[in-house]
mmCIF file of C-alpha atoms in Angstrom:
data_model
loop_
_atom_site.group_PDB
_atom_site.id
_atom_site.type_symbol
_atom_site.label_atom_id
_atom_site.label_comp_id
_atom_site.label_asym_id
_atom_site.label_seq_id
_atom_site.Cartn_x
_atom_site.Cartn_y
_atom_site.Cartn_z
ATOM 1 C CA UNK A 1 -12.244 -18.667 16.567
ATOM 2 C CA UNK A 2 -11.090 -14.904 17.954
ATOM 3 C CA UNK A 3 -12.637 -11.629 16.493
ATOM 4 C CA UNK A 4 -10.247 -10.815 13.829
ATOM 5 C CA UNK A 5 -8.554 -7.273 14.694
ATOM 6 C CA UNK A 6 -7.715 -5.411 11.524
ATOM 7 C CA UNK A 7 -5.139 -2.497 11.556
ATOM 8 C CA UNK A 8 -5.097 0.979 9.517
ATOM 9 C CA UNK A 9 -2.351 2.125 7.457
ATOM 10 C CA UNK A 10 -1.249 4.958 9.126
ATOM 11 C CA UNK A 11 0.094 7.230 5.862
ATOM 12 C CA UNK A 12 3.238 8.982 6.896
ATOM 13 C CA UNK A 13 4.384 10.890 3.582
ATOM 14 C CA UNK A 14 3.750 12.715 1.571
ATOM 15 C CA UNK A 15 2.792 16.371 1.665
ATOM 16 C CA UNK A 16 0.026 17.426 4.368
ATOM 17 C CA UNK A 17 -2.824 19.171 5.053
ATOM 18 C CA UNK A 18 -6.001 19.120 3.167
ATOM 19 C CA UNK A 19 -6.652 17.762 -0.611
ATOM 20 C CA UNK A 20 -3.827 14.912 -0.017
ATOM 21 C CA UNK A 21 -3.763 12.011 -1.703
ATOM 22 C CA UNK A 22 -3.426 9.049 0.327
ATOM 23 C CA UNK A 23 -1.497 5.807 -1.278
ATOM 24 C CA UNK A 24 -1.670 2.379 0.391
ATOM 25 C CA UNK A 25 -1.584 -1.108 -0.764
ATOM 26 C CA UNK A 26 -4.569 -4.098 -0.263
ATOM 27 C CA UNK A 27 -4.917 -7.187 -0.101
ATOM 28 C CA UNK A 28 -5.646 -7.991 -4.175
ATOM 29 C CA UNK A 29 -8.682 -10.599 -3.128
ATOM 30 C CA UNK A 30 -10.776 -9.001 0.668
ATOM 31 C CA UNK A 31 -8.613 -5.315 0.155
ATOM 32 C CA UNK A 32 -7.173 -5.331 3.137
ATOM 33 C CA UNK A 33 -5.006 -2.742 3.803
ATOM 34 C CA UNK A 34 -1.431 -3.472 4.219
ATOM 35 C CA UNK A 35 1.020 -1.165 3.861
ATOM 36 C CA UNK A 36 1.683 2.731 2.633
ATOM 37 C CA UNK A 37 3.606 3.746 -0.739
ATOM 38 C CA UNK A 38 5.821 5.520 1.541
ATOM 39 C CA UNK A 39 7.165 2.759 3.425
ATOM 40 C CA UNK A 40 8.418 1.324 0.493
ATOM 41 C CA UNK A 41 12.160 0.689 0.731
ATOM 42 C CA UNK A 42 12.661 -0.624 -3.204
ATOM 43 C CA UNK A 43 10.965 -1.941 -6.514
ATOM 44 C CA UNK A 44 13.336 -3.946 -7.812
ATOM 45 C CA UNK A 45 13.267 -6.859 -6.136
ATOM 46 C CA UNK A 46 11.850 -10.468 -7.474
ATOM 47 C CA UNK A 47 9.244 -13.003 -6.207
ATOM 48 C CA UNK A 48 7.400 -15.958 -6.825
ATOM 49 C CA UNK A 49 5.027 -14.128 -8.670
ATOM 50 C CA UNK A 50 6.992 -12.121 -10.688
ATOM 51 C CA UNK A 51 8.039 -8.116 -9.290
ATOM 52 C CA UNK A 52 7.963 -7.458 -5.613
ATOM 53 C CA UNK A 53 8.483 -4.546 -3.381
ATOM 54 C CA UNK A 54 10.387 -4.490 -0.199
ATOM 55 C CA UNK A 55 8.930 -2.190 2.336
ATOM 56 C CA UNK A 56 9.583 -1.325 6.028
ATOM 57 C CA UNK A 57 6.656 -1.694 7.682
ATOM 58 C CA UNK A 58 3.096 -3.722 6.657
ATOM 59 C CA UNK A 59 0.649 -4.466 9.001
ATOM 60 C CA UNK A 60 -2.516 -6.586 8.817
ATOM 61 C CA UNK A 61 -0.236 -9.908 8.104
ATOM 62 C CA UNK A 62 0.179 -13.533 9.965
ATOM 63 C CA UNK A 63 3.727 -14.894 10.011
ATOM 64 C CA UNK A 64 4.561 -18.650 8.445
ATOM 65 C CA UNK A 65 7.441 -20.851 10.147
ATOM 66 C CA UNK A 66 10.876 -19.757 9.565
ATOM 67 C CA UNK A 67 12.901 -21.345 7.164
ATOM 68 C CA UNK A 68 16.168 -21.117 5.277
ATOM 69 C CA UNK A 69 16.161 -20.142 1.644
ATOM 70 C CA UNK A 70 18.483 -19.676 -1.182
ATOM 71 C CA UNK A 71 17.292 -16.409 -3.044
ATOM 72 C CA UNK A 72 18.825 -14.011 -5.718
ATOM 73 C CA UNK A 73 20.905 -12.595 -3.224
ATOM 74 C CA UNK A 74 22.515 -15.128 -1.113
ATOM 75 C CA UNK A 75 20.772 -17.521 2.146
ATOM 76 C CA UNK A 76 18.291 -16.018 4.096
ATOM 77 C CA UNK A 77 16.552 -17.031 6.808
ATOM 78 C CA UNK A 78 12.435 -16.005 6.158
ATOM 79 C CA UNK A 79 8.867 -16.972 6.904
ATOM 80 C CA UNK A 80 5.892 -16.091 4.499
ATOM 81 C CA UNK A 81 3.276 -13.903 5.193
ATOM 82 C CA UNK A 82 0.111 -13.688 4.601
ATOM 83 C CA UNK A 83 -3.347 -11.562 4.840
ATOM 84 C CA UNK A 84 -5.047 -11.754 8.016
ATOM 85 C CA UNK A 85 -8.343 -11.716 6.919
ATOM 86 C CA UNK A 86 -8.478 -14.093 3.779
ATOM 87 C CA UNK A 87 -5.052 -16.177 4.335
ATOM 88 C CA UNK A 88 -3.611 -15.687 0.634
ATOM 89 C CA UNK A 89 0.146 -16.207 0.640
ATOM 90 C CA UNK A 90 1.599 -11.956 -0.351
ATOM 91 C CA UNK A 91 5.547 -12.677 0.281
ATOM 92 C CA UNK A 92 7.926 -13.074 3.243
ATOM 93 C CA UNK A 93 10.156 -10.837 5.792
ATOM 94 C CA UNK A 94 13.632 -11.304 5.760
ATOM 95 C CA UNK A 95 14.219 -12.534 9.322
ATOM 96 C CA UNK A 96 18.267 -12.731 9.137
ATOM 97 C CA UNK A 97 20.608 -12.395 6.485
ATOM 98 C CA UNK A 98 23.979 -14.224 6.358
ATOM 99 C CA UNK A 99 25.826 -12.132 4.117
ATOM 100 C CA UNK A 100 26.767 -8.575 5.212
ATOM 101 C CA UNK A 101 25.673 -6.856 2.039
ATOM 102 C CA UNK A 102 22.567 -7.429 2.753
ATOM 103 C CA UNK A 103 21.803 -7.168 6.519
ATOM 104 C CA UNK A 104 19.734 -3.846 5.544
ATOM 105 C CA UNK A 105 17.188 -6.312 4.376
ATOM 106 C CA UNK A 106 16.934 -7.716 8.000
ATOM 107 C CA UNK A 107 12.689 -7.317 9.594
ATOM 108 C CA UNK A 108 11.627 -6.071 6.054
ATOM 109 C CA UNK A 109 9.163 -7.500 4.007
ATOM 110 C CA UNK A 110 8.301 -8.293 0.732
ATOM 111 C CA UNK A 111 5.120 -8.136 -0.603
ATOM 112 C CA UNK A 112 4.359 -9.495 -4.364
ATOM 113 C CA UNK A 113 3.203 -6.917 -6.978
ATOM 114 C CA UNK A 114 1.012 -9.717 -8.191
ATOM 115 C CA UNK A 115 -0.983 -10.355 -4.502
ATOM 116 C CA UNK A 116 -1.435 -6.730 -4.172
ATOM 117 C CA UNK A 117 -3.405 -3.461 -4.788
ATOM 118 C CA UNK A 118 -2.559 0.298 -5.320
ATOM 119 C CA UNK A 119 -5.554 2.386 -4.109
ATOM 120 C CA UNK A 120 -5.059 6.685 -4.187
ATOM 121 C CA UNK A 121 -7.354 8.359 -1.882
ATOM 122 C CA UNK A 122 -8.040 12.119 -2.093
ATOM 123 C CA UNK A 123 -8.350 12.856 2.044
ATOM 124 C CA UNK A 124 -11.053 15.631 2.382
ATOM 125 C CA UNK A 125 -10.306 18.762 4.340
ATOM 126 C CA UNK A 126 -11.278 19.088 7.778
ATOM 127 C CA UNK A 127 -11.389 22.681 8.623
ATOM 128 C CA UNK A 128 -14.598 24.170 7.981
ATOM 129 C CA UNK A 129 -12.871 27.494 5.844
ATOM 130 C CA UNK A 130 -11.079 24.368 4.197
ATOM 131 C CA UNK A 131 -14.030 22.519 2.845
ATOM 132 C CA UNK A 132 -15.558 26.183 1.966
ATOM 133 C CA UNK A 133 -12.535 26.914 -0.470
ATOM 134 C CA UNK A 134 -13.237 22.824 -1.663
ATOM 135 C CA UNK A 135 -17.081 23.350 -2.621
ATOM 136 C CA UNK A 136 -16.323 26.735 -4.038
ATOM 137 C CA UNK A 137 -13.725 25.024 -6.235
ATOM 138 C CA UNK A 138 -16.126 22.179 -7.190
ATOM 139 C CA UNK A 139 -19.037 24.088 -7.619
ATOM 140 C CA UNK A 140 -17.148 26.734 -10.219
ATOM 141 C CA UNK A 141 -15.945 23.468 -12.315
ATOM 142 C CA UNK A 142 -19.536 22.070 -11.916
ATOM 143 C CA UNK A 143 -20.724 25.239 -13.470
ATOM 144 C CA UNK A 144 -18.140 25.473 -16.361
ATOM 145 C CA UNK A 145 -19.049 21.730 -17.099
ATOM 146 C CA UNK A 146 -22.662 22.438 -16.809
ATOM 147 C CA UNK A 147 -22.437 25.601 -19.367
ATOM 148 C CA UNK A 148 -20.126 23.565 -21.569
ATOM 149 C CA UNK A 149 -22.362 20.534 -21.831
ATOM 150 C CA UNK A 150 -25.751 23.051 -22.636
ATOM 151 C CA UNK A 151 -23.663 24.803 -25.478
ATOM 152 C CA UNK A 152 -22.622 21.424 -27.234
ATOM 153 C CA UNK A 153 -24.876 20.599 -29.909
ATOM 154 C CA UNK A 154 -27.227 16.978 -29.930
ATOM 155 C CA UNK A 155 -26.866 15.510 -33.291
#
């Protein structure tokens, strides 16, 4: 067995700069990441599972056989995917679509609500006048919390 090679989600949206949040989806059981909130195409679609979301790009999967299947919208030819790391079973990608309203669907992905995790990540500045404004910030709350919590009385 190979050294397993696990990719970052590279978090395209959003505004930039310093205090962004970062959003990316896991892997629900070894949180591997998969894919960004950004790259997600639509919410309304349906899985095995129950809700899925389509997105454009995911990385970090291994790809199942090809097959033909009859979903909600028609034939489509797809294979399943799956995590890299721990193997669980987290949708398919549409590989070819037979009816033209839904070629857009063609090398996109699904990826089951219910086999996945949301995780927001606050990215820290990186300029050094940056993380001077941050601490000055914090440590101004953490004074106003610290005066508020000496003035409330113990009962």
């Amino acid at each position: 067995m190979g050294r397993l090679y696990i990719e970052t989600v590279h978090d395209s949206g959003g505004e930039g700069g310093e205090g962004r949040v970062r959003k990316i989806f896991k892997c629900k059981w070894c949180k591997v990441e998969f894919a960004s909130y950004y790259d997600i195409l639509s919410k309304e679609f349906q899985g095995r599972f129950g809700r899925a979301y389509l997105f454009r790009n995911v990385v970090n999967i291994s790809l199942g056989p090809s097959e033909e299947r009859l979903l909600v919208s028609g034939w489509h030819t797809v294979c399943d995917i799956y995590c890299t790391s721990c193997q669980q079973i987290l949708g398919w990608k549409y590989e070819k679509a037979y009816e033209e309203s839904q070629k857009y669907k063609e090398g996109m992905y699904i990826l089951e609500k219910e086999r996945i995790h949301g995780t927001w990540l606050l990215i820290p500045p990186k300029s050094m006048q940056a993380r001077a404004r941050y601490m000055e910030w914090n440590a101004g709350w953490a004074s106003i919390l610290k005066i508020t919590l000496q003035t409330i009385p113990v009962l």
